[in-house]
PDB file of C-alpha atoms in Angstrom:
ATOM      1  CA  UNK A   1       0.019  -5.029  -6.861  1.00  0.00           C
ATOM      2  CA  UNK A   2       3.728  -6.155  -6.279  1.00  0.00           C
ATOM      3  CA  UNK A   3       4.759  -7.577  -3.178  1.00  0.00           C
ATOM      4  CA  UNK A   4       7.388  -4.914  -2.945  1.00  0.00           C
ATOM      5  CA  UNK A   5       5.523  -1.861  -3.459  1.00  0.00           C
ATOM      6  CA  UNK A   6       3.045  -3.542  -0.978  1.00  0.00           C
ATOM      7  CA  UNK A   7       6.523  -4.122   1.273  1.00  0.00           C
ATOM      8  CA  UNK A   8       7.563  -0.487   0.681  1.00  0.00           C
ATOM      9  CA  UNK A   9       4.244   0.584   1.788  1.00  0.00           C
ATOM     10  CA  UNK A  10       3.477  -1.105   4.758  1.00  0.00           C
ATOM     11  CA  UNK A  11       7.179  -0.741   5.894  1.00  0.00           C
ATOM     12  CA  UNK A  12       6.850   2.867   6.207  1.00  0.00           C
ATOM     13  CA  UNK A  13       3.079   3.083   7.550  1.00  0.00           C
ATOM     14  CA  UNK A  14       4.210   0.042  10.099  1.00  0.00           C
ATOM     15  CA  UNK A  15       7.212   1.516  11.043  1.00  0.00           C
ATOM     16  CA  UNK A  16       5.914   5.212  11.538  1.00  0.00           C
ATOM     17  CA  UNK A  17       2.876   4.059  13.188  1.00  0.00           C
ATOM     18  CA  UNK A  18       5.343   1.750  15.771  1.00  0.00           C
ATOM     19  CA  UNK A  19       7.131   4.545  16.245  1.00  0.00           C
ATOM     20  CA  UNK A  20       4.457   6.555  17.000  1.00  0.00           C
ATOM     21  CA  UNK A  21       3.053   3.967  19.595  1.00  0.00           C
ATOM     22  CA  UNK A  22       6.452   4.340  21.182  1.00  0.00           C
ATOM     23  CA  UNK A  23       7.460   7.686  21.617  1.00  0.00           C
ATOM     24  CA  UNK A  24       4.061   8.846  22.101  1.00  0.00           C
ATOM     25  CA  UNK A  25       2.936   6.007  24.605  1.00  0.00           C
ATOM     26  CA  UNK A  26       0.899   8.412  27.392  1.00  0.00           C
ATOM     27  CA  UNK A  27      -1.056  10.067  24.932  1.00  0.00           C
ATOM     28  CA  UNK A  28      -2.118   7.063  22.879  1.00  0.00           C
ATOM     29  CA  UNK A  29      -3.096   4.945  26.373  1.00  0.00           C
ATOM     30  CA  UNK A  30      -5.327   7.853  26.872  1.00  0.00           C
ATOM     31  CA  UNK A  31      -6.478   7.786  23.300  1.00  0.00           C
ATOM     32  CA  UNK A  32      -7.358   3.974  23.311  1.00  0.00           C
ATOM     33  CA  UNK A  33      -9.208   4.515  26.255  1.00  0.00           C
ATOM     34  CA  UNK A  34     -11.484   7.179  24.480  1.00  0.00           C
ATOM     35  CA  UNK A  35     -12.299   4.812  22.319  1.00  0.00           C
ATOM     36  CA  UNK A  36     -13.162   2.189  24.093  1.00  0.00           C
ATOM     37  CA  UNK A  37     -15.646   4.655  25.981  1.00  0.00           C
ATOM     38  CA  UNK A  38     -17.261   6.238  22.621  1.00  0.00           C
ATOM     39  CA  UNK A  39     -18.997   4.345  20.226  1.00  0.00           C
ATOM     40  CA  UNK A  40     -18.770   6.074  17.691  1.00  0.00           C
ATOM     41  CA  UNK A  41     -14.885   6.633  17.602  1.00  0.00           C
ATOM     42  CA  UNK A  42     -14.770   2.733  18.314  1.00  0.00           C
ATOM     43  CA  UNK A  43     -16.629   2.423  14.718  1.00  0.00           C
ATOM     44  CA  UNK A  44     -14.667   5.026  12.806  1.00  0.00           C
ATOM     45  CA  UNK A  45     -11.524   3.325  14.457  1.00  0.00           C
ATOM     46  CA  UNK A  46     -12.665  -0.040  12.075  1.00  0.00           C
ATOM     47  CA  UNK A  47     -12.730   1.642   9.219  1.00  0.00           C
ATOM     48  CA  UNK A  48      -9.436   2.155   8.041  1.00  0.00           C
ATOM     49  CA  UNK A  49      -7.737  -1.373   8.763  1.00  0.00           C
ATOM     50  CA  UNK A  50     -11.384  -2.684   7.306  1.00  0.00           C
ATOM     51  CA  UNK A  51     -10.311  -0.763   4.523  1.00  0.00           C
ATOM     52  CA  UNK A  52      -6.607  -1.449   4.243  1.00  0.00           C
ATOM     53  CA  UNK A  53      -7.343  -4.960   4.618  1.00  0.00           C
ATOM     54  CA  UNK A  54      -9.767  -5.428   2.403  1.00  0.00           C
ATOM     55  CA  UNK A  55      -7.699  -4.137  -0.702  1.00  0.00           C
ATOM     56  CA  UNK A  56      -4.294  -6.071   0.479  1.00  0.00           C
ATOM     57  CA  UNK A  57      -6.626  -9.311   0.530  1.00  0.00           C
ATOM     58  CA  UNK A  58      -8.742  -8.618  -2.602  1.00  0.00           C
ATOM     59  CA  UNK A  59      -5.261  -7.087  -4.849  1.00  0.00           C
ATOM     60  CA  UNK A  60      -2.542  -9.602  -2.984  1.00  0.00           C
ATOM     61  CA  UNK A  61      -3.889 -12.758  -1.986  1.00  0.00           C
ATOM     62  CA  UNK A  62      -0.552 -14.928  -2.694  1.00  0.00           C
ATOM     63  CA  UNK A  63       0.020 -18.025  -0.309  1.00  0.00           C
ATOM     64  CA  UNK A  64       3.481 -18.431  -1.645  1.00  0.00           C
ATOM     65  CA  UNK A  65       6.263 -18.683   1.065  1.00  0.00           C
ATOM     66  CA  UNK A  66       8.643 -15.401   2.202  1.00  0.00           C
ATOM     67  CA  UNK A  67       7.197 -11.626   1.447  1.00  0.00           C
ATOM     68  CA  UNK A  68       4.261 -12.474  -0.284  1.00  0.00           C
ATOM     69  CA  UNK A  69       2.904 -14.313   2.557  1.00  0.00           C
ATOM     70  CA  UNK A  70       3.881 -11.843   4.921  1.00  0.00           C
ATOM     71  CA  UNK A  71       2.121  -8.933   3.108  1.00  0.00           C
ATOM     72  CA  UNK A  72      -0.956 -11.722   2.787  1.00  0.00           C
ATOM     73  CA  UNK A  73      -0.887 -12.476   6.346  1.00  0.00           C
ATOM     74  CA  UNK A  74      -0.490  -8.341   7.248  1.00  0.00           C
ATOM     75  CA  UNK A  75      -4.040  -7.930   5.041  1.00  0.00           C
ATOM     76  CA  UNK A  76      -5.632 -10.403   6.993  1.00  0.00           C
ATOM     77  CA  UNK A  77      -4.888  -8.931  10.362  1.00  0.00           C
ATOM     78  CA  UNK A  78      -6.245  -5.536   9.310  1.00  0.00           C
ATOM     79  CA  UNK A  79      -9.220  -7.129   7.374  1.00  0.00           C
ATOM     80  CA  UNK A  80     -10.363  -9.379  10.540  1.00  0.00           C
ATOM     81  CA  UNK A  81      -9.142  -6.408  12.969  1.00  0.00           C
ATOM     82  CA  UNK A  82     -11.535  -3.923  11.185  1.00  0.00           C
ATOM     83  CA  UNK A  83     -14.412  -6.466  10.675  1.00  0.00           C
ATOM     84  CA  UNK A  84     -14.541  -7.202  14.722  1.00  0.00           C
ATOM     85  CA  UNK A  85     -14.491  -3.554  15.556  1.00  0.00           C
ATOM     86  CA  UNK A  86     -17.528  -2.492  13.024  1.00  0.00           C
ATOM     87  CA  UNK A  87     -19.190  -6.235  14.014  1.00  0.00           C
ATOM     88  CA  UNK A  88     -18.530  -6.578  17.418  1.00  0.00           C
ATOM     89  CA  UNK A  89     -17.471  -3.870  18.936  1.00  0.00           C
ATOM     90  CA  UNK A  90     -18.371  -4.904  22.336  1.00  0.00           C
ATOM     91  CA  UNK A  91     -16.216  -7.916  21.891  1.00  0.00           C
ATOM     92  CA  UNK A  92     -13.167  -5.311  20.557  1.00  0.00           C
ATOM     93  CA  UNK A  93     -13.371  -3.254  24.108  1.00  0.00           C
ATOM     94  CA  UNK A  94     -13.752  -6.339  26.168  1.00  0.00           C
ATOM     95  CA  UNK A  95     -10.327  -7.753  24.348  1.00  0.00           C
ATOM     96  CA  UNK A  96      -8.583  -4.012  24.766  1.00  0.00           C
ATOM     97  CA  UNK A  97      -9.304  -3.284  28.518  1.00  0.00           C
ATOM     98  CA  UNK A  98      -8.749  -6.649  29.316  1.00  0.00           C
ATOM     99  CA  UNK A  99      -5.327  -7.213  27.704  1.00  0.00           C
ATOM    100  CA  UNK A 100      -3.452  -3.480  28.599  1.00  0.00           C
ATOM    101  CA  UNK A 101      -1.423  -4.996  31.012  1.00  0.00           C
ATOM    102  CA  UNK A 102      -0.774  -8.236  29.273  1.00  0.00           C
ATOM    103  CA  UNK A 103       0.043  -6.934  25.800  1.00  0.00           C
ATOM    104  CA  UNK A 104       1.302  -3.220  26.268  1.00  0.00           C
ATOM    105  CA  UNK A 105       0.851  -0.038  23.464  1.00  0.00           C
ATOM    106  CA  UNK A 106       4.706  -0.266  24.120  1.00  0.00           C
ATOM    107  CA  UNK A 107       5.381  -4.068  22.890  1.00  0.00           C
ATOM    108  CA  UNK A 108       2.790  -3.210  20.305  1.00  0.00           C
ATOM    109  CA  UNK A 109       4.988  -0.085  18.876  1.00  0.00           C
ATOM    110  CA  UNK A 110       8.215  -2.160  19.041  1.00  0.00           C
ATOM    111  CA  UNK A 111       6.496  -5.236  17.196  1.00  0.00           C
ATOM    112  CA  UNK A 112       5.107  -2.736  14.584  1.00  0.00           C
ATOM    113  CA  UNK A 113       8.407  -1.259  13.963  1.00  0.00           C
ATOM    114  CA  UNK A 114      10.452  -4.417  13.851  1.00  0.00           C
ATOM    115  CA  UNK A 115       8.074  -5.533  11.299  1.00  0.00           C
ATOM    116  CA  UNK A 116       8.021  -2.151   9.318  1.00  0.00           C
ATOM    117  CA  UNK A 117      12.038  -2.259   9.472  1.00  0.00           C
ATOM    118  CA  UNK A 118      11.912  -6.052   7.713  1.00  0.00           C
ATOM    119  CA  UNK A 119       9.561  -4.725   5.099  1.00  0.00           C
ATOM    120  CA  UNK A 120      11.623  -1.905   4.375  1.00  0.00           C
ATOM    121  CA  UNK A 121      14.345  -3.878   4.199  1.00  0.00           C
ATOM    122  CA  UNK A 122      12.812  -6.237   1.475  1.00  0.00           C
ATOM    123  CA  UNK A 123      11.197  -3.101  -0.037  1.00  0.00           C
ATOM    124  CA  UNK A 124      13.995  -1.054  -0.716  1.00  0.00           C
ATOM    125  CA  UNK A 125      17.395  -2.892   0.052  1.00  0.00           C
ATOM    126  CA  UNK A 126      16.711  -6.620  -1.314  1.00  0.00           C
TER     127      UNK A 126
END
């Protein structure tokens, strides 16, 4: 796949899912906190960035400087993201209840955003 349909893509799923984590900030504390407590929503919740990560590593594994490495990099969060929530999810729970405070959904929304705007821009506009 092309780094810019792969920068098109993620722009828009980043960017709505930051926004999301932003305007809708009560309601997704609460849902975190579900998960944490169910262990089977903790495992489905590992499945999809297990399985968006695994096809941006296996299709776009380029170590070449600028938006390729970015979009490699972005794989490799969801691909290590999904594999310590189906692998260790005790380990995932311990990391989200003890971090709320230090790393907020909010500052999580607003770095997902920034970082679907920059794709979008190099997706569509560059």
């Amino acid at each position: 796949m092309s780094s810019i349909l792969l920068a098109k893509f993620l722009g828009i799923f980043l960017t709505v899912l930051g926004l999301g984590t932003i305007l809708n900030h009560q309601h997704l504390t609460s849902a975190v906190d579900e998960i944490t407590k169910s262990k089977a929503l903790g495992l489905v919740s590992g499945i999809v960035p297990l399985l968006l990560g695994s096809i941006l590593v296996s299709t776009h594994h380029v170590l070449v400087s600028g938006l390729p490495m970015i979009i490699t990099i972005i794989g490799y969060v969801f691909l290590i993201s999904g594999i310590i929530r189906i692998m260790f999810p005790d380990i995932w729970v311990k990391l989200i209840r003890n971090n709320k405070e230090v790393l907020p959904l909010s500052l999580v929304g607003l770095l997902m955003t920034l970082l679907g705007f920059v794709l979008i821009y190099f997706g569509f506009l560059v």
